[in-house]
Amino acid sequence: MELDICNVNKRNIKDFTLEELKEKLKEMGEKPFRAEQIFKWLYDDRASSFEDMTNLSIDLRNKLNDIFVIKEFKILKKQVASDGTKKYLFDILDGNAIETVLMQYHHGYSLCVSSQVGCKMGCKFCASTGIPFVRNLSSGEIVEQIMAVERDEKIRISNIVFMGIGEPLDNYDNVVKAIHLINNPKGLNIGARHISVSTSGLVPKIYKLAEENIQCTLSISLHATTNEQRSKMMPVNNSYPIEELLQACRDYIEKTHRRISFEYALAKENNDNLEDAKRLVKLLKGMLCHVNLIPINKIENGRFTKSSNENIMRFRDYLNEHGIVATIRRELGSDIDAACGQLRRKNL
Ligand code: SAH
């Protein structure tokens, strides 16, 4: 992997929102509208160097080049699954690597992005557990995952899910900034309703997100219906138990009027019987929500194994019959370990 020695002191220009770039240009003695021109070069024309920005003076292009860098990730590895799902391992130019997964649906392309190098949450069923946490990704590095895949595949992506490596709400500021860059019509111009943020349940950050006035979808990794059960799967539950989590969700719905998506990974003889389904109905009754049932992916040395298809369907039917909209998530990319929780582990 390459280390970008000559660029270490330069700022990644994709870390700047349009407003921040305007401020920066003012500081440099330039007119703020130059920021709009630069944004157009970056996000419309996908310029890879300041030299290409021909409507800026050579003097300004040189100045930009001294201060900023246009970071473009290198592809270390790309795997294509039989269903067309593509998994990328990117060199993020500081000696670290992250994964990003491209999925094709009938309505377009969806990209699963990472928010951190590693993860601190320690969920027992997740492949990111056991890999040490290294650092947060910057907003520009989150955005660059999208741009790098679009460059490589010559496509435009229409949906973004923060379901790759990391806990997005543990990297709150950079994730919120990335959402603004992704959503801004002068940035990547992807509608907020096409952006999903998934969290293991960092309650204070859910309250904070509700105040941001972003129309993105919130996904909650619930996975269990009692605190005892959930704490065994997800240590975060010891800090923020189910009642507190669901109260934060109710508040989020009241403030944003947005439907929440609850993720529930079904593991055999763990959380997949009718008693669980009954408790789940009780917990979610009356909430503006949807349940996404995920057949759990067994990870290496993991103790959780996938529920049988019968149990998964019985679980879904019970929820649907009792007023909770539930669907089973299609498993994409399982032959290249791109399915949930399988990211990055095998490449270290
Ligand atoms: N940290 C965030 C986002 C990353 S995980 C979160 O916890 O939500 C994205 C989703 O994949 C989460 O719902 C997570 O619980 C789920 N997941 C992780 N490992 C899995 C596995 N082995 N099988 C099924 N789903 C898994």
Coordinates of C-alpha atoms and ligand atoms in Angstrom, one line a residue:
M1 CA 0.0 0.0 0.0
E2 CA 1.2 3.5 -0.8
L3 CA 1.8 6.2 1.7
D4 CA 1.1 9.6 0.2
I5 CA 4.2 11.2 1.8
C6 CA 4.2 14.4 -0.4
N7 CA 0.6 15.1 0.4
V8 CA 0.5 14.5 4.2
N9 CA 0.2 18.1 5.1
K10 CA -2.3 19.0 2.5
R11 CA -6.0 19.1 3.2
N12 CA -8.4 16.7 1.4
I13 CA -10.6 19.1 -0.6
K14 CA -13.5 16.6 -0.4
D15 CA -13.6 17.2 3.4
F16 CA -15.0 20.7 2.7
T17 CA -18.6 21.5 2.4
L18 CA -19.4 24.3 -0.1
E19 CA -19.8 26.8 2.8
E20 CA -16.5 25.8 4.3
L21 CA -14.7 26.1 1.0
K22 CA -16.2 29.5 0.5
E23 CA -14.8 30.6 3.9
K24 CA -11.4 29.1 3.1
L25 CA -11.3 30.9 -0.3
K26 CA -12.2 34.2 1.5
E27 CA -9.3 33.6 3.9
M28 CA -7.1 33.1 0.8
G29 CA -8.2 36.5 -0.5
E30 CA -10.3 34.9 -3.3
K31 CA -14.0 35.5 -4.2
P32 CA -16.3 32.9 -2.6
F33 CA -17.9 32.1 -6.0
R34 CA -14.7 30.3 -6.9
A35 CA -15.8 27.6 -4.4
E36 CA -18.9 27.0 -6.6
Q37 CA -16.6 26.6 -9.6
I38 CA -14.3 24.2 -7.8
F39 CA -17.3 22.2 -6.6
K40 CA -18.5 22.0 -10.2
W41 CA -15.1 20.7 -11.3
L42 CA -15.0 18.2 -8.5
Y43 CA -18.5 16.8 -8.4
D44 CA -19.9 17.5 -12.0
D45 CA -16.8 17.1 -14.1
R46 CA -14.9 14.8 -11.6
A47 CA -11.6 16.6 -12.2
S48 CA -8.7 14.7 -10.7
S49 CA -6.3 17.6 -10.6
F50 CA -6.4 21.4 -10.0
E51 CA -4.6 21.8 -13.3
D52 CA -7.8 20.7 -15.1
M53 CA -9.8 23.6 -13.6
T54 CA -9.3 25.8 -16.6
N55 CA -11.7 28.6 -15.6
L56 CA -9.5 29.4 -12.6
S57 CA -6.3 31.5 -13.0
I58 CA -3.1 29.6 -13.1
D59 CA -2.1 31.4 -10.0
L60 CA -5.2 30.2 -8.1
R61 CA -4.7 26.6 -9.4
N62 CA -1.2 26.7 -8.1
K63 CA -2.3 28.0 -4.7
L64 CA -5.0 25.3 -4.5
N65 CA -2.4 22.7 -5.3
D66 CA -0.2 23.9 -2.5
I67 CA -3.0 23.7 0.1
F68 CA -5.2 20.9 -1.0
V69 CA -5.1 17.5 -2.5
I70 CA -7.9 15.7 -4.5
K71 CA -7.6 12.3 -2.9
E72 CA -8.5 9.4 -5.1
F73 CA -8.5 5.9 -3.6
K74 CA -6.7 3.1 -5.3
I75 CA -8.4 -0.2 -5.8
L76 CA -6.4 -2.9 -4.0
K77 CA -8.9 -5.7 -4.8
K78 CA -12.3 -6.0 -6.5
Q79 CA -14.4 -9.1 -6.3
V80 CA -17.5 -9.8 -8.3
A81 CA -20.2 -12.1 -6.9
S82 CA -22.4 -14.3 -9.1
D83 CA -25.3 -12.0 -8.4
G84 CA -23.3 -9.0 -9.7
T85 CA -22.5 -7.6 -6.2
K86 CA -19.1 -6.0 -6.3
K87 CA -16.8 -5.7 -3.3
Y88 CA -14.0 -3.2 -3.3
L89 CA -11.0 -3.0 -1.0
F90 CA -9.6 0.5 -1.2
D91 CA -6.2 1.8 -0.3
I92 CA -7.1 5.0 1.5
L93 CA -3.6 6.4 1.0
D94 CA -2.4 6.3 4.7
G95 CA -1.5 2.6 4.9
N96 CA -5.1 1.6 5.8
A97 CA -7.7 -0.3 3.7
I98 CA -11.5 -0.2 3.8
E99 CA -14.3 -2.0 2.0
T100 CA -17.2 -0.7 0.1
V101 CA -19.9 -2.9 -1.6
L102 CA -21.9 -2.1 -4.7
M103 CA -25.2 -3.7 -5.1
Q104 CA -27.5 -3.6 -8.1
Y105 CA -31.3 -3.5 -7.6
H106 CA -34.0 -3.0 -10.2
H107 CA -34.3 0.6 -9.1
G108 CA -30.6 1.4 -9.5
Y109 CA -27.3 1.0 -7.7
S110 CA -26.9 1.0 -4.0
L111 CA -23.6 1.5 -2.2
C112 CA -22.7 0.2 1.2
V113 CA -20.1 2.6 2.7
S114 CA -17.8 2.3 5.6
S115 CA -17.6 5.0 8.2
Q116 CA -14.6 4.0 10.2
V117 CA -11.4 1.9 9.9
G118 CA -12.4 -0.9 12.3
C119 CA -15.2 -0.6 14.8
K120 CA -15.5 -0.3 18.6
M121 CA -18.9 -1.7 19.1
G122 CA -17.9 -5.4 19.6
C123 CA -21.2 -7.0 18.3
K124 CA -20.7 -10.7 18.7
F125 CA -22.1 -11.7 15.3
C126 CA -20.3 -9.1 13.2
A127 CA -17.1 -9.7 11.3
S128 CA -15.8 -6.3 12.1
T129 CA -15.4 -7.4 15.7
G130 CA -11.9 -8.6 16.5
I131 CA -10.4 -6.1 14.1
P132 CA -8.8 -3.3 16.1
F133 CA -10.3 0.1 15.7
V134 CA -7.9 2.4 13.9
R135 CA -9.6 5.7 13.2
N136 CA -12.6 7.6 11.9
L137 CA -13.0 8.2 8.2
S138 CA -13.2 11.9 7.3
S139 CA -16.3 13.1 5.4
G140 CA -14.2 13.3 2.2
E141 CA -13.1 9.7 2.6
I142 CA -16.7 8.6 2.9
V143 CA -17.7 10.6 -0.2
E144 CA -14.6 9.3 -2.1
Q145 CA -15.9 5.7 -1.7
I146 CA -18.9 6.7 -3.8
M147 CA -16.8 8.6 -6.3
A148 CA -14.2 5.9 -6.7
V149 CA -16.8 3.3 -7.4
E150 CA -18.6 5.6 -9.9
R151 CA -15.3 6.2 -11.6
D152 CA -14.5 2.6 -11.8
E153 CA -17.9 1.4 -13.0
K154 CA -18.8 4.5 -15.0
I155 CA -22.2 4.6 -13.3
R156 CA -24.1 6.9 -11.0
I157 CA -25.2 5.5 -7.7
S158 CA -28.7 6.3 -6.5
N159 CA -28.7 4.9 -2.9
I160 CA -26.2 5.1 -0.1
V161 CA -26.4 2.9 3.0
F162 CA -24.0 3.4 6.0
M163 CA -23.8 -0.3 6.7
G164 CA -20.2 -1.0 6.0
I165 CA -17.4 -1.2 8.6
G166 CA -17.8 1.1 11.6
E167 CA -20.5 2.7 13.7
P168 CA -21.6 5.8 11.8
L169 CA -23.0 7.6 14.9
D170 CA -19.6 7.0 16.7
N171 CA -18.2 9.2 13.9
Y172 CA -21.1 11.6 14.1
D173 CA -19.7 14.9 12.8
N174 CA -17.9 13.4 9.8
V175 CA -20.9 11.3 8.9
V176 CA -23.4 14.2 9.1
K177 CA -21.0 16.3 7.0
A178 CA -20.7 13.5 4.5
I179 CA -24.5 13.3 4.2
H180 CA -24.6 17.0 3.4
L181 CA -22.0 16.5 0.7
I182 CA -23.7 13.5 -0.7
N183 CA -27.1 15.3 -0.6
N184 CA -26.1 18.7 -1.8
P185 CA -27.3 19.3 -5.4
K186 CA -23.9 20.9 -6.0
G187 CA -22.2 17.9 -4.5
L188 CA -23.2 14.3 -5.3
N189 CA -26.9 15.3 -5.5
I190 CA -28.3 12.1 -4.0
G191 CA -31.7 12.7 -2.3
A192 CA -31.6 12.4 1.5
R193 CA -34.4 9.9 1.3
H194 CA -32.0 7.7 -0.6
I195 CA -29.5 7.7 2.2
S196 CA -29.7 5.3 5.2
V197 CA -27.7 5.5 8.4
S198 CA -27.5 2.3 10.4
T199 CA -26.7 2.4 14.1
S200 CA -26.2 -0.2 16.8
G201 CA -28.0 2.2 19.1
L202 CA -26.0 5.1 20.4
V203 CA -29.0 6.8 22.1
P204 CA -27.6 10.3 22.7
K205 CA -26.6 10.5 19.0
I206 CA -30.0 9.4 17.9
Y207 CA -31.5 12.4 19.8
K208 CA -28.9 14.6 18.2
L209 CA -29.6 13.3 14.7
A210 CA -33.3 14.1 15.1
E211 CA -32.3 17.7 15.5
E212 CA -30.3 17.9 12.2
N213 CA -33.3 18.2 9.9
I214 CA -32.0 15.7 7.4
Q215 CA -34.5 13.5 5.7
C216 CA -32.3 10.4 5.6
T217 CA -33.6 7.0 6.8
L218 CA -32.5 5.8 10.2
S219 CA -31.9 2.0 10.6
I220 CA -31.6 0.6 14.1
S221 CA -29.8 -2.7 14.6
L222 CA -32.2 -4.2 17.2
H223 CA -31.6 -7.9 16.8
A224 CA -33.2 -9.0 20.1
T225 CA -36.3 -8.4 22.2
T226 CA -35.0 -8.7 25.8
N227 CA -32.1 -6.8 27.4
E228 CA -30.5 -10.1 28.5
Q229 CA -30.6 -11.5 24.9
R230 CA -29.5 -8.2 23.3
S231 CA -26.6 -7.6 25.7
K232 CA -25.2 -11.0 24.8
M233 CA -25.2 -10.1 21.2
M234 CA -24.4 -6.4 21.4
P235 CA -22.4 -4.9 24.3
V236 CA -23.7 -1.5 23.5
N237 CA -27.0 -2.6 25.1
N238 CA -25.3 -2.5 28.5
S239 CA -25.0 1.3 28.1
Y240 CA -28.2 1.9 26.2
P241 CA -30.9 -0.8 26.9
I242 CA -33.8 -1.5 24.7
E243 CA -36.3 0.8 26.5
E244 CA -34.0 3.8 26.2
L245 CA -33.3 3.0 22.6
L246 CA -36.9 2.7 21.6
Q247 CA -37.7 5.9 23.5
A248 CA -35.1 7.7 21.4
C249 CA -36.6 6.1 18.3
R250 CA -40.1 7.4 19.2
D251 CA -38.7 10.8 19.7
Y252 CA -36.9 10.6 16.4
I253 CA -40.1 9.7 14.6
E254 CA -42.1 12.5 16.3
K255 CA -39.5 15.1 15.3
T256 CA -38.7 13.9 11.8
H257 CA -42.0 12.1 10.8
R258 CA -39.7 9.6 9.2
R259 CA -40.3 5.8 9.3
I260 CA -37.5 3.9 11.2
S261 CA -36.2 0.7 9.8
F262 CA -35.4 -2.0 12.5
E263 CA -32.8 -4.5 11.5
Y264 CA -33.3 -8.0 13.0
A265 CA -30.7 -10.7 12.2
L266 CA -32.2 -14.1 12.8
A267 CA -29.9 -16.6 14.4
K268 CA -31.0 -20.2 15.0
E269 CA -32.2 -21.0 18.5
N270 CA -31.2 -17.5 19.6
N271 CA -33.8 -14.9 18.6
D272 CA -36.0 -16.6 16.0
N273 CA -38.9 -18.3 17.8
L274 CA -42.5 -17.1 18.0
E275 CA -42.0 -15.8 21.6
D276 CA -39.4 -13.4 20.2
A277 CA -41.8 -12.4 17.4
K278 CA -44.5 -11.8 20.0
R279 CA -42.2 -9.6 22.1
L280 CA -41.1 -7.7 19.0
V281 CA -44.7 -6.9 18.2
K282 CA -45.2 -5.6 21.7
L283 CA -42.1 -3.4 21.5
L284 CA -42.9 -1.9 18.2
K285 CA -46.6 -1.7 18.3
G286 CA -47.9 1.7 17.0
M287 CA -44.5 2.9 15.8
L288 CA -44.0 4.3 12.3
C289 CA -41.5 1.6 11.4
H290 CA -40.5 -1.3 9.2
V291 CA -38.7 -4.5 10.2
N292 CA -35.9 -5.8 8.0
L293 CA -35.3 -9.4 8.7
I294 CA -31.8 -10.6 7.9
P295 CA -30.8 -14.2 7.8
I296 CA -27.7 -13.9 10.0
N297 CA -24.4 -14.6 8.2
K298 CA -22.2 -17.0 10.0
I299 CA -18.8 -15.5 10.6
E300 CA -15.6 -17.4 11.1
N301 CA -15.6 -18.9 14.6
G302 CA -18.9 -17.1 15.3
R303 CA -21.4 -18.8 17.5
F304 CA -24.5 -17.7 15.7
T305 CA -25.8 -19.6 12.7
K306 CA -28.5 -18.8 10.3
S307 CA -32.2 -19.6 11.1
S308 CA -34.0 -22.0 8.9
N309 CA -36.0 -20.6 6.0
E310 CA -39.2 -21.9 7.7
N311 CA -38.4 -20.0 10.9
I312 CA -37.5 -16.9 9.0
M313 CA -40.8 -17.0 7.1
R314 CA -42.8 -17.8 10.2
F315 CA -41.3 -14.9 12.0
R316 CA -42.1 -12.5 9.1
D317 CA -45.6 -13.8 8.8
Y318 CA -46.3 -13.4 12.5
L319 CA -45.1 -9.8 12.4
N320 CA -47.1 -9.0 9.3
E321 CA -50.2 -10.6 10.7
H322 CA -49.9 -8.5 13.9
G323 CA -49.6 -5.1 12.3
I324 CA -45.8 -4.8 11.9
V325 CA -44.6 -4.5 8.3
A326 CA -41.7 -6.9 7.9
T327 CA -39.6 -8.0 4.9
I328 CA -36.8 -10.5 4.5
R329 CA -33.6 -8.9 3.2
R330 CA -32.3 -10.5 0.0
E331 CA -28.8 -11.9 0.6
L332 CA -26.5 -10.3 -1.9
G333 CA -22.8 -11.1 -2.4
S334 CA -22.6 -14.0 -0.1
D335 CA -20.2 -16.0 -2.3
I336 CA -17.6 -13.1 -2.0
D337 CA -18.2 -12.5 1.7
A338 CA -19.8 -9.2 0.9
A339 CA -22.9 -10.0 2.9
C340 CA -23.5 -8.1 6.1
G341 CA -20.8 -8.4 8.7
Q342 CA -18.4 -10.1 6.4
L343 CA -16.5 -7.0 5.4
R344 CA -12.7 -6.6 5.5
R345 CA -11.9 -9.5 7.9
K346 CA -10.4 -11.9 5.3
N347 CA -8.2 -9.2 3.8
L348 CA -6.2 -8.4 6.9
Ligands
SAH1 N1 -22.5 -0.2 13.1 C1 -23.7 0.0 12.4 C2 -23.6 -0.2 10.9 C3 -22.7 -1.4 10.4 S1 -23.4 -3.0 10.4 C4 -24.8 -0.9 12.9 O1 -24.6 -1.7 13.8 O2 -26.0 -0.8 12.5 C5 -24.7 -3.0 9.2 C6 -25.8 -4.0 9.6 O3 -25.3 -5.4 9.4 C7 -26.3 -3.9 11.0 O4 -27.7 -4.1 11.1 C8 -25.6 -5.1 11.6 O5 -26.2 -5.5 12.8 C9 -25.7 -6.2 10.5 N2 -24.8 -7.3 10.7 C10 -23.5 -7.3 11.1 N3 -23.0 -8.6 11.1 C11 -24.0 -9.3 10.6 C12 -24.1 -10.7 10.3 N4 -23.1 -11.6 10.5 N5 -25.2 -11.2 9.8 C13 -26.3 -10.4 9.5 N6 -26.2 -9.1 9.8 C14 -25.1 -8.6 10.3

